[in-house]
XYZ file of C-alpha atoms in Angstrom:
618
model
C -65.333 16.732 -65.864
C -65.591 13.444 -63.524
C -62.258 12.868 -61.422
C -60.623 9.657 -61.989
C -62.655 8.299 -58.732
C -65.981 9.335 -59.726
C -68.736 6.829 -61.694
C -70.207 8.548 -64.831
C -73.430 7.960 -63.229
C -72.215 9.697 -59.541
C -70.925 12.659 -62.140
C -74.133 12.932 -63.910
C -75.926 13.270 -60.533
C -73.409 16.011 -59.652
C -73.768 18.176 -62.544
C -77.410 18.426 -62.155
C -77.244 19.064 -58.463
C -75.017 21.791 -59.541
C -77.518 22.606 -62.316
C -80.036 22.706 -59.775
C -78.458 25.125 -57.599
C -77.597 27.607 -60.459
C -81.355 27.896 -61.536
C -82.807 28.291 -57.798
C -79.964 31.238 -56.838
C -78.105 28.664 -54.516
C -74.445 29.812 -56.589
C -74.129 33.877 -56.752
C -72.992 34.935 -60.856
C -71.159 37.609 -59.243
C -68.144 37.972 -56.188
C -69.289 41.757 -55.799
C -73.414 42.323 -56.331
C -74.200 45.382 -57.594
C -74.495 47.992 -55.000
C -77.835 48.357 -53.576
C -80.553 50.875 -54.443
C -83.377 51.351 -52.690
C -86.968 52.245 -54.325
C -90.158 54.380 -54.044
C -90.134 57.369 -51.961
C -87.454 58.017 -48.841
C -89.160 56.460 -45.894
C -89.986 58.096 -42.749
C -87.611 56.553 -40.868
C -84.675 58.052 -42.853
C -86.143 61.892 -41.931
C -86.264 60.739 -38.029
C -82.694 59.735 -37.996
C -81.220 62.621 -39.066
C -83.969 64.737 -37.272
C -82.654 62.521 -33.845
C -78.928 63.447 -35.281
C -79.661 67.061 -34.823
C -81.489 66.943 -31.363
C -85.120 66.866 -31.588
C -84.700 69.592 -28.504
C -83.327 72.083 -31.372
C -86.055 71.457 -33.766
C -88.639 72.025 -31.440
C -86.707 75.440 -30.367
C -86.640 76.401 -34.528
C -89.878 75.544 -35.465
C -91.323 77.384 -32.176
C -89.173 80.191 -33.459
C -90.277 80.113 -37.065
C -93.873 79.964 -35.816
C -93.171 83.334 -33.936
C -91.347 84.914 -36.902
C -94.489 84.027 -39.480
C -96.831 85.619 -36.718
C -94.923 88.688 -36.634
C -94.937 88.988 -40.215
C -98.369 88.716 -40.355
C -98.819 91.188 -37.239
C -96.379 93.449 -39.623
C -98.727 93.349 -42.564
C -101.607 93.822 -40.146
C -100.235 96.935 -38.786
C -99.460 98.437 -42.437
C -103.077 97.680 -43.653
C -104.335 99.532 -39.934
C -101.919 102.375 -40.627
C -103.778 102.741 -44.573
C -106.744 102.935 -43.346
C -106.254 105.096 -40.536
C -105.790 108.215 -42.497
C -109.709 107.347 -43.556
C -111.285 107.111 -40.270
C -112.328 109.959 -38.640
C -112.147 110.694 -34.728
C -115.428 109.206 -34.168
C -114.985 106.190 -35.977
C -111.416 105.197 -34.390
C -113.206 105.634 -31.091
C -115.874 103.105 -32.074
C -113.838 100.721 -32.672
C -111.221 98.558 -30.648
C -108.380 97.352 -32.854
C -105.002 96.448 -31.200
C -103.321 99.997 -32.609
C -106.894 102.086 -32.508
C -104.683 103.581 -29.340
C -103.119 105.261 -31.704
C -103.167 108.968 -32.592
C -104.204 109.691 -36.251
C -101.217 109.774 -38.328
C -102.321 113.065 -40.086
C -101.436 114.498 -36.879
C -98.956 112.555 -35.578
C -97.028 109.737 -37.173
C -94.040 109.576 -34.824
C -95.773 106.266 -32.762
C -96.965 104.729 -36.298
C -93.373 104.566 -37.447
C -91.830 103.564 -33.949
C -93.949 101.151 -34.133
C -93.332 99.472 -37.784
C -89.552 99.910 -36.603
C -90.313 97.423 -33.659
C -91.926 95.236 -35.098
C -89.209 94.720 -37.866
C -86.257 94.537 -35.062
C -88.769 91.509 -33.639
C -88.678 90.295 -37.063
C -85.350 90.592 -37.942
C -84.089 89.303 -34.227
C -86.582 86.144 -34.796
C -84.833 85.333 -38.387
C -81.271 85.876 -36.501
C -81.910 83.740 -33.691
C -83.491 81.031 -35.937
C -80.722 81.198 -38.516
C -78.301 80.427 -35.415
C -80.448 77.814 -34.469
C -80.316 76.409 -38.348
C -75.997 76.082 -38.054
C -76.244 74.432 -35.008
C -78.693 71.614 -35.701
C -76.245 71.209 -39.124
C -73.415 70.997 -37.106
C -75.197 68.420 -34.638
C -76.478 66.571 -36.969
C -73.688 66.028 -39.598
C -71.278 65.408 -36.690
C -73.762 62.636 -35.010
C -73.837 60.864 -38.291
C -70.940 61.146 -39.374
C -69.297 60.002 -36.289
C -72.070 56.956 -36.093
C -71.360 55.917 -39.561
C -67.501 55.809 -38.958
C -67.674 53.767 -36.137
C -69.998 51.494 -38.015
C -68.159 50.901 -40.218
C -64.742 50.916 -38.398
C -66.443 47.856 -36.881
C -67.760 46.236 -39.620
C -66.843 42.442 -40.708
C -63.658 41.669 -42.296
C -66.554 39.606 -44.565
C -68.142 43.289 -45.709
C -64.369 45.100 -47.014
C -64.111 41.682 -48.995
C -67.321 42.660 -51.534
C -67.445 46.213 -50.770
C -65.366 48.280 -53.514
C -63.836 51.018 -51.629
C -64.675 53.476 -54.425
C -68.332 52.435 -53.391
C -67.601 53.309 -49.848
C -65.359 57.145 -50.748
C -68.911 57.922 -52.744
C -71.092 57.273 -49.506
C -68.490 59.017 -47.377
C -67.897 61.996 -49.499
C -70.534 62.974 -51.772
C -73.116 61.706 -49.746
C -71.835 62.883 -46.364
C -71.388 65.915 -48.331
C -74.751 66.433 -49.004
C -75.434 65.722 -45.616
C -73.204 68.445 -44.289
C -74.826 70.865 -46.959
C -77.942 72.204 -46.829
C -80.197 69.336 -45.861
C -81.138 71.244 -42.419
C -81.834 74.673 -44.470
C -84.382 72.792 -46.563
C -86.074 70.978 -43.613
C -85.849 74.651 -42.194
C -87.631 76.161 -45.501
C -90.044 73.217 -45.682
C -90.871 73.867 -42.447
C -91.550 77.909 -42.788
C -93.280 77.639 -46.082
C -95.490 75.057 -44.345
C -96.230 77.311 -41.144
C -96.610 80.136 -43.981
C -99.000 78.201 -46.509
C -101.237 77.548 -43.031
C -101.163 80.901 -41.621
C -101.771 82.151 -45.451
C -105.583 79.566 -45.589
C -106.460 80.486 -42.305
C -106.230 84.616 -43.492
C -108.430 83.774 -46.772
C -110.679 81.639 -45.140
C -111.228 83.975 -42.401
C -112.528 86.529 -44.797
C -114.260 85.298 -47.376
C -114.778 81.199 -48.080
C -114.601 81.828 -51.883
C -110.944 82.476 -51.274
C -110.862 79.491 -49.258
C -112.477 77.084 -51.902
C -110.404 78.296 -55.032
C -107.040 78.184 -52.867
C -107.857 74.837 -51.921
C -108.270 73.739 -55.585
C -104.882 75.512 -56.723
C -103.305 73.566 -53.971
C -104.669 70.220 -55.215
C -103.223 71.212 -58.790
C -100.058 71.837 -57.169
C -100.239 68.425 -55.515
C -101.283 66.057 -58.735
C -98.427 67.705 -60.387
C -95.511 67.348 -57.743
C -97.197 63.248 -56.976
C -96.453 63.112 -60.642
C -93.010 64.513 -60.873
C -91.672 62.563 -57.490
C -91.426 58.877 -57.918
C -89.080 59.302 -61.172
C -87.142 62.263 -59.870
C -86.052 59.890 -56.729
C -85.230 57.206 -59.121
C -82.876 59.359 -61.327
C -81.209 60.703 -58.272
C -80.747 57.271 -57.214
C -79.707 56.045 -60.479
C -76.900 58.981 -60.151
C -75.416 58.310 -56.805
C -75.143 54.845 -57.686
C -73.219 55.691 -61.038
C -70.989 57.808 -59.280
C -69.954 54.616 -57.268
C -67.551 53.323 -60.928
C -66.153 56.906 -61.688
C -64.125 56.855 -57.965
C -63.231 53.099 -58.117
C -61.620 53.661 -61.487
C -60.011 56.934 -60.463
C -58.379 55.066 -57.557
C -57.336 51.609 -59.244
C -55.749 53.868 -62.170
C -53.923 55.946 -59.176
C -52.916 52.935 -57.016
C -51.728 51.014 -60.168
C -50.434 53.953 -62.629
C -46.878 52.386 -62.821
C -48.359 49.263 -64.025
C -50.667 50.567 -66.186
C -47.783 52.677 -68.218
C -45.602 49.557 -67.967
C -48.184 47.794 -69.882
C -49.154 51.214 -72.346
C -52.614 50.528 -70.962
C -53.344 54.122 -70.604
C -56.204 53.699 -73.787
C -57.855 50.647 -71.848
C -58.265 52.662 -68.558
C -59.086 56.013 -70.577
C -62.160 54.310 -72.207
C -63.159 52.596 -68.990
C -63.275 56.684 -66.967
C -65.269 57.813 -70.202
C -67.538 54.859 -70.113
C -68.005 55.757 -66.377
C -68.874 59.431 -66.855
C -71.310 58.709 -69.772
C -73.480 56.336 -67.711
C -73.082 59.518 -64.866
C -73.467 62.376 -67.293
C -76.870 60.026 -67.977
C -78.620 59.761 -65.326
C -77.550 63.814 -64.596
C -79.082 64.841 -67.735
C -82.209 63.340 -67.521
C -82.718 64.330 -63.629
C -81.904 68.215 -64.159
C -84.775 67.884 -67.426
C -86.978 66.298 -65.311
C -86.390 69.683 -62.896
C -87.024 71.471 -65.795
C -90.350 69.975 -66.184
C -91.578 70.696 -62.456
C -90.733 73.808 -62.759
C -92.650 75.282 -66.262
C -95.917 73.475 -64.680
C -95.255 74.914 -61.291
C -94.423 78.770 -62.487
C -97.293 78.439 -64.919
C -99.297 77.339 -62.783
C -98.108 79.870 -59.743
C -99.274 82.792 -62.640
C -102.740 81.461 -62.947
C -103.181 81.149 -59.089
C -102.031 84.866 -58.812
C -104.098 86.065 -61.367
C -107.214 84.243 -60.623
C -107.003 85.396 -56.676
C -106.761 89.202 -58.056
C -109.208 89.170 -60.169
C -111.331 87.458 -57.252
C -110.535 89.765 -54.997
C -111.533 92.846 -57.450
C -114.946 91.311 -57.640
C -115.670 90.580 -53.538
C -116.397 94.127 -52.735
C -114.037 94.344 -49.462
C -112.658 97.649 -48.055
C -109.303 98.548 -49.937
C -107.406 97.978 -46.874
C -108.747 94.613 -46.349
C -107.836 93.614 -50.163
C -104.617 94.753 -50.034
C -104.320 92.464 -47.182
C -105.767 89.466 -48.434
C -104.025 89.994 -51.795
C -100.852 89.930 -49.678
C -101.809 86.738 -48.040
C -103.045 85.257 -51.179
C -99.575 85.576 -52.815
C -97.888 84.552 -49.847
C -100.204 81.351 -50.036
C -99.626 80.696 -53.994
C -95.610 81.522 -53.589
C -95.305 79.172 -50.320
C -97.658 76.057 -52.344
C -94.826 76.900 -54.973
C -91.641 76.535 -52.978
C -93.071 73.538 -50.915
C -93.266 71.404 -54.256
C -89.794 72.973 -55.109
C -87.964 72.703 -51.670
C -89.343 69.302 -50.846
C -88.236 67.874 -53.917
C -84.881 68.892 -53.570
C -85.145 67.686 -50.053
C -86.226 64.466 -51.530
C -83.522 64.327 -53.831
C -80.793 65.169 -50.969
C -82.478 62.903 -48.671
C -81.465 60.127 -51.356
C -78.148 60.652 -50.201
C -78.715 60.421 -46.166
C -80.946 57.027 -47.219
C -77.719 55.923 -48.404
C -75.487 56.589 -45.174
C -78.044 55.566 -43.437
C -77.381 51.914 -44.911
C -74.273 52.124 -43.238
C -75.771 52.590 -39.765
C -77.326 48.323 -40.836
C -74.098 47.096 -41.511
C -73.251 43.671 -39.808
C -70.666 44.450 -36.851
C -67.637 41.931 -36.056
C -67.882 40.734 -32.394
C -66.214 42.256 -29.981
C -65.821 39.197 -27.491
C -67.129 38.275 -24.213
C -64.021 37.428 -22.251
C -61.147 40.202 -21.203
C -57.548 38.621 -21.871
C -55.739 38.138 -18.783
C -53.143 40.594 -18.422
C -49.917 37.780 -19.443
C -52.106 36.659 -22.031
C -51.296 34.560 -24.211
C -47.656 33.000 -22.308
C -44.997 32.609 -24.128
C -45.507 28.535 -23.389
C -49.159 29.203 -24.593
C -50.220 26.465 -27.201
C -52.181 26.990 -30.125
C -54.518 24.571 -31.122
C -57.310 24.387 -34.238
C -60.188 21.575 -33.147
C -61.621 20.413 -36.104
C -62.028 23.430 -37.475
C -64.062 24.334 -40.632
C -64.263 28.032 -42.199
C -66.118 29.247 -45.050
C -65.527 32.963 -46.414
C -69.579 33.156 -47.192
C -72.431 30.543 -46.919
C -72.527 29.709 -50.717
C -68.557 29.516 -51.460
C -67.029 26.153 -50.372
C -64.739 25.632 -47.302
C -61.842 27.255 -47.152
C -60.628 24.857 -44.406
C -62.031 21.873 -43.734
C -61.923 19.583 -40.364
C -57.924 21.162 -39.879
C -56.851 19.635 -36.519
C -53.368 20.624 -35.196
C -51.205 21.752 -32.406
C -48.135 24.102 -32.281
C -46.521 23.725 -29.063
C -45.973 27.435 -26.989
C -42.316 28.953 -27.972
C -41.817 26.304 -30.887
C -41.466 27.702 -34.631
C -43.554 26.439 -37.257
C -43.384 26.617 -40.791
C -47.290 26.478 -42.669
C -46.672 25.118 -46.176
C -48.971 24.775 -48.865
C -49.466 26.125 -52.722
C -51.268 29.142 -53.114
C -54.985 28.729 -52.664
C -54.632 25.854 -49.624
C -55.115 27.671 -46.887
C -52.234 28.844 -45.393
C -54.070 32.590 -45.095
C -56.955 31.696 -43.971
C -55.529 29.690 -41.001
C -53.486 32.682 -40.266
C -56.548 35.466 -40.398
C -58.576 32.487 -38.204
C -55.817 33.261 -35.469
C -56.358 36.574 -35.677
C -60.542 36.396 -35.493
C -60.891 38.030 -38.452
C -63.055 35.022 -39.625
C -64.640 32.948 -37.417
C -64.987 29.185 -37.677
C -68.654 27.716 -38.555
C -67.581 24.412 -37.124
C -64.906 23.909 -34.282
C -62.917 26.265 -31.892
C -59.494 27.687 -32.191
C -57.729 28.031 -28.779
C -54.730 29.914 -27.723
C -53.293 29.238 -24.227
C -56.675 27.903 -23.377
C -58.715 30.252 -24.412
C -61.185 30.058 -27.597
C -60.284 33.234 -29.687
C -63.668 33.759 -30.751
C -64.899 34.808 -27.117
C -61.634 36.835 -26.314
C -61.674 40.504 -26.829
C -60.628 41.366 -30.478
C -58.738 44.501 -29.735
C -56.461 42.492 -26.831
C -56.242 39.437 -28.940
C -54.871 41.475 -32.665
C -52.566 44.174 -29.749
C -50.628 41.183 -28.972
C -50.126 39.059 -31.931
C -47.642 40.425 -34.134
C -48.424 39.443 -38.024
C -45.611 40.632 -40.645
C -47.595 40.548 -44.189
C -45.539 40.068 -46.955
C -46.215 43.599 -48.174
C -45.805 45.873 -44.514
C -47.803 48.618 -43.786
C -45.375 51.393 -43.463
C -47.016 55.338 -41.936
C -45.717 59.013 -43.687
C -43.622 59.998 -40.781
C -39.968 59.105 -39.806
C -38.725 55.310 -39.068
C -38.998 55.902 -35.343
C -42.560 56.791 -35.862
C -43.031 53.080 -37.679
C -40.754 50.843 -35.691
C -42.557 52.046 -32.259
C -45.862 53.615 -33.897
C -47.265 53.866 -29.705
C -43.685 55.174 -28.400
C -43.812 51.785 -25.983
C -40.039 52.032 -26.648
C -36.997 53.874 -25.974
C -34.712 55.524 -29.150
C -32.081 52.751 -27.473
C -33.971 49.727 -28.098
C -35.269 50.959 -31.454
C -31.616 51.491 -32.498
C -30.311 48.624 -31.288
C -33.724 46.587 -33.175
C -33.030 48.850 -36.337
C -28.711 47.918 -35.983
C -29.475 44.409 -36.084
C -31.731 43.872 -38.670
C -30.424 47.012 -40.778
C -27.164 47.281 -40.498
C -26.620 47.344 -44.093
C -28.204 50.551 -44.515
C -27.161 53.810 -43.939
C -30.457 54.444 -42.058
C -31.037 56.353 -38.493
C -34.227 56.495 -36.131
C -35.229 60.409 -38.302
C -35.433 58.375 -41.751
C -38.045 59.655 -43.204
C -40.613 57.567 -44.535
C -43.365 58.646 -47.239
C -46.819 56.682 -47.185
C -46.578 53.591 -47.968
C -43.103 53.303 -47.551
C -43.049 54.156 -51.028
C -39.156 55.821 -51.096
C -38.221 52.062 -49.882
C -37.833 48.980 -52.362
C -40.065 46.368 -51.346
C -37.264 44.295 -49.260
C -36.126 47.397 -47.892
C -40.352 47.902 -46.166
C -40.106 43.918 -45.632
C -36.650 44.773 -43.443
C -38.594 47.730 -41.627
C -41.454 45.183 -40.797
C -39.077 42.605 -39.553
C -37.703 45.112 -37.234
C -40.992 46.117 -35.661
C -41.591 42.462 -35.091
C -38.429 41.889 -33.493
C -38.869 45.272 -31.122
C -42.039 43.689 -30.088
C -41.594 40.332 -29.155
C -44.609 39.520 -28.966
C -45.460 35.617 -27.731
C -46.892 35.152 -31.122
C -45.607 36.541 -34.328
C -46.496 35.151 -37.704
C -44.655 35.913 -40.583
C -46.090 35.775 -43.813
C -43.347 35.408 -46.403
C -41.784 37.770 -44.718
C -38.215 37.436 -45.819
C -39.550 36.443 -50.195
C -38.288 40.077 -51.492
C -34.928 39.828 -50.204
C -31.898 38.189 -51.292
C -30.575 34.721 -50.095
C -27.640 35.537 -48.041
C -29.768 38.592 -46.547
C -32.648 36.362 -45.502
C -30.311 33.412 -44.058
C -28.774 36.250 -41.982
C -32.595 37.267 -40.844
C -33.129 33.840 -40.374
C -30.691 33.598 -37.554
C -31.775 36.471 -36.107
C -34.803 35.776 -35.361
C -34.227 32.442 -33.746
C -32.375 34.500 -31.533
C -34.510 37.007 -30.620
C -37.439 35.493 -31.588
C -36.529 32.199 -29.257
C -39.120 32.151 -26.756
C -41.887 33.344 -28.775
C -44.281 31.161 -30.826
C -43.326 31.632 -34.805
C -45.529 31.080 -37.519
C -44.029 31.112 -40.961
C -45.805 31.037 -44.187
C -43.701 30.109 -47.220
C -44.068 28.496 -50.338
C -40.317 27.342 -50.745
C -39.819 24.193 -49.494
C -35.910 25.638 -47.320
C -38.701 27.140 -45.133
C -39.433 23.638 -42.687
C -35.276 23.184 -42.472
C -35.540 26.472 -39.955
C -38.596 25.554 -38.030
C -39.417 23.019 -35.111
C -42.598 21.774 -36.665
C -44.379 21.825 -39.989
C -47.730 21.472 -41.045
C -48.513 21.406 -45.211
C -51.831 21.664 -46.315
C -53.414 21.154 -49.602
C -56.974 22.251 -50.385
C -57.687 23.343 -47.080
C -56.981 20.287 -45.284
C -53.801 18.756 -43.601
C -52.131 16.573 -45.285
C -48.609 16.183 -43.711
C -47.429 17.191 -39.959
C -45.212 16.804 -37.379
C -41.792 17.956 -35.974
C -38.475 18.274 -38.155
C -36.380 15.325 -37.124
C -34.582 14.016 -39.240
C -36.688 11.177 -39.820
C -39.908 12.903 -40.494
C -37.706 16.005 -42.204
C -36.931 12.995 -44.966
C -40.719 11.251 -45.169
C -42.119 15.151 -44.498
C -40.037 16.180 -47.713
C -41.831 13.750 -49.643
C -44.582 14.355 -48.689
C -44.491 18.033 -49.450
C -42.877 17.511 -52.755
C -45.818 15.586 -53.938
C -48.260 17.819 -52.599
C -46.368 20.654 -54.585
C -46.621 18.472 -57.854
């Protein structure tokens, strides 16, 4: 609809501007996109993080290790198919010929050395598949620890911008199920994929070696093998993507039903929320069903196919015309070599599938990071005389949403209380989370005793601003612990804090407090808060409705209390109700994220800045 200072003809222009913008993408359809998914097979680069995660020093130390185990197995078969055929050779013929256990006596005679020796070279064996197991937990342990310790401080330092259209059920799947996986047994299946690949090699090079026909049909069962697992892989990573990503709903209902349960029973809403979980678990139980079937169907081809191999091998090795011994090794080798072609297809698709999961926390390791600063704040930093000043500054929550503030110019003198007025939606909160660099301005500079808070250090600038939300953050521990969270404080001063501001209530510094502060009413956490604030004095506190859950004679009480102890420090209140500029030395209302009205509370401007703040509220 055209405003009353807008030509039909400007209005037309607008709407197809607007029009314009919808068709070409300009204008997202949705606050929260749907969460990203990534396609085709897991990239290389996702298997070299978490093979860097687990020290690349370790794998080199397991696969050497593996490599060594195989050969020993091998050396272990060797010896068995030496010790057959030693009870055909006669004296003559063991002499002629120069094996590496022809040293040995004839087992007829003596088999004392033949069984020493098989019970050597199983210790070897056995010690090898210790020590490599060992190996195995501490390249999991590395390597979930590395990530997950990565990803946390990732996102720990992610933008303000990224919590605002990021549901944090979306972020408990990636950091539970997904770090589960990753703390599961990713490293056992890089392990097996490894082994079966060291064994499928050492298994071809034992065929080939004696006779090529082997070699030839072995290569043509592993091709069969392949076409069917190239077939099986691109949907199988799909589905397991398509699954993680439906898990995403089931935990953001689950915790909106649990944060808001009194609500919903207030409103007998339990049906609405009930349908929503089963909705949830049907599009889950999906994409589930359809991934363990297509499991199913890898692994009739793959055991059918694993039957023929074996079969076709025997029945070639009946027909070559090698010495018993010799068969019985080859045979050996031959199932080794059909079993390991098996459980690569099997174990790398699995390790595909898991993979999925470390693809997604690896997403986390791209996220945007806030800036940290350039500058150190001095140590007095900011002065209690420190002003605060926004230059024509314009903010924007995202490049396609419109400003949030727009050109705001003002100045609230160091030690001065102000009072920031506006209806909801004006930008009262945005100026406040500005001051706190939580959002950075696209156009102009915010300074605070002189320097620009966008090139201060974050951690200095938010440790000493106090900001008092209208709903406090209270910790599970006892009041102490939340009045002086850093014991900065002695039990003295937090009494004497707690006296003043509580002295209604029956409360000492061992209260105990549950999460939340959910045993306190809501003025009762917004007291607690006001304390902290006061046992802080910090040069800057900002108080966002701080004092709108408690009663009138209460909060005029408050009121006077903190002008007193609050006298040399620079207050910012946000309020809606209008009483809020009689308390304060300056006011600044704003209305659709511009000033509109500003200036100090004389009694001349308190009567023209009424006015205009009453008309800006109608």
């Amino acid at each position: 609809m055209p405003s009353r200072f807008e030509s039909p003809d400007s209005a037309n222009s607008r709407n197809g501007k607007d029009d314009e913008a919808q068709e070409v993408g300009m204008v997202p359809d949705k606050f929260i996109e749907e969460e990203h998914r990534a396609h085709g097979g897991v990239k290389f680069a996702i298997y070299w993080e978490y093979v860097k995660a687990g020290k690349i020093r370790w794998w080199v130390v397991l696969i050497s290790i593996l490599a060594l185990y195989r050969l020993v197995t091998v050396g272990e078969t060797w010896f068995l198919k030496t010790w057959g055929e030693a009870f055909e050779r006669s004296e003559s013929e063991s002499r002629a010929t120069s094996g590496p256990f022809d040293a040995l006596p004839s087992p007829e005679t003596n088999v004392r050395p033949w069984l020493i020796g098989f019970f050597l070279i199983a210790v070897a064996r056995s010690c090898m598949f210790l020590i490599s197991q060992n190996f195995m937990l501490v390249i999991i342990y590395s390597a979930g620890r590395q990530m997950f310790r990565d990803i946390i401080q990732k996102v720990s330092h992610a933008t303000f911008r990224f919590y605002d259209v990021t549901p944090v059920g979306r972020l408990m799947n990636r950091l539970t199920s997904d770090i589960g996986i990753v703390d599961g047994n990713i490293s056992q299946q890089f392990q097996a994929v490894a082994f079966l690949a060291i064994t499928w090699l050492s298994s071809l090079v034992i065929i080939a070696g004696v006779t090529p026909v082997f070699l030839v049909f072995s290569l043509l069962l592993s091709l069969a093998f392949v076409l069917i697992f190239l077939r099986f892989l691109p949907t199988s990573q799909s589905l397991r993507r398509l699954e993680m990503v439906s898990l995403s709903p089931l935990f953001s209902n689950f915790g909106a039903l649990l944060g808001g349960l009194t609500t919903v029973r207030a409103f007998c809403a339990q049906s609405v929320f009930q349908d929503r979980v089963i909705a949830a678990t049907d599009a889950f139980q999906k994409m589930d069903h359809f991934y363990w079937s297509l499991q199913a169907w890898l692994m009739y081809r793959l055991d059918a196919l694993s039957a023929f191999a074996t079969l076709g091998l025997t029945l070639l090795a009946i027909f070559t015309g090698i010495s018993a011994g010799l068969m019985a090794f080859v045979l050996t080798a031959a199932a080794q070599f059909v079993m390991s072609t098996h459980q690569i297809c099997r174990t790398y698709a699995n390790l595909q599938m898991d993979f999925t999961s470390v693809e997604r926390v690896v997403e986390l390791l791209s996220l945007e990071q806030e800036p940290t600063g350039t500058i150190s704040a001095p140590a007095r930093w900011p002065l209690y005389s420190g002003d605060i000043m926004f230059e024509d500054v314009t903010i924007r929550y995202a490049p396609h949403l419109d400003p949030s503030l727009s050109s705001v110019s003002f100045c609230i003198p160091g030690g001065s209380t102000t009072a920031l007025l506006g209806r909801t939606g004006s930008g009262k909160s945005t100026c406040t989370l500005a001051l706190l660099a939580t959002i950075l301005p696209g156009e102009g500079r915010i300074v605070i005793d002189d320097i620009d808070v966008s090139k201060i250090d974050k951690q200095a600038l938010r440790s000493r601003i106090t900001f008092l939300a209208q709903e406090p953050i209270l910790f599970p521990g006892t009041l102490k612990h939340n009045l002086d969270p850093r014991d900065d404080y002695s039990n003295d001063a937090c009494q004497a804090v707690l006296n003043r501001i509580c002295g209604n209530h029956q409360w000492s510094l061992n209260t105990p407090i549950e999460a939340g502060g959910q045993n306190l009413s809501q003025g009762q956490r917004q007291l607690v808060g006001l304390a902290r604030a006061v046992l802080r004095r910090s040069s800057i506190v900002i108080l966002d409705e701080a004092t709108a859950s408690i009663d009138v004679e209460t909060a005029t009480r408050i009121q006077q209390v903190l002008r007193e102890e609050l006298s040399e420090s620079t207050v910012i209140t946000i309020a809606h109700r209008l009483e809020a500029v009689k308390n304060a030395d300056h006011y600044i209302l704003l209305k659709n994220g511009r000033v509109v009205a500003q200036g100090p509370t004389t009694a001349e401007m308190m009567e023209r800045g009424m006015g205009d703040i009453a008309e800006a509220e109608n």
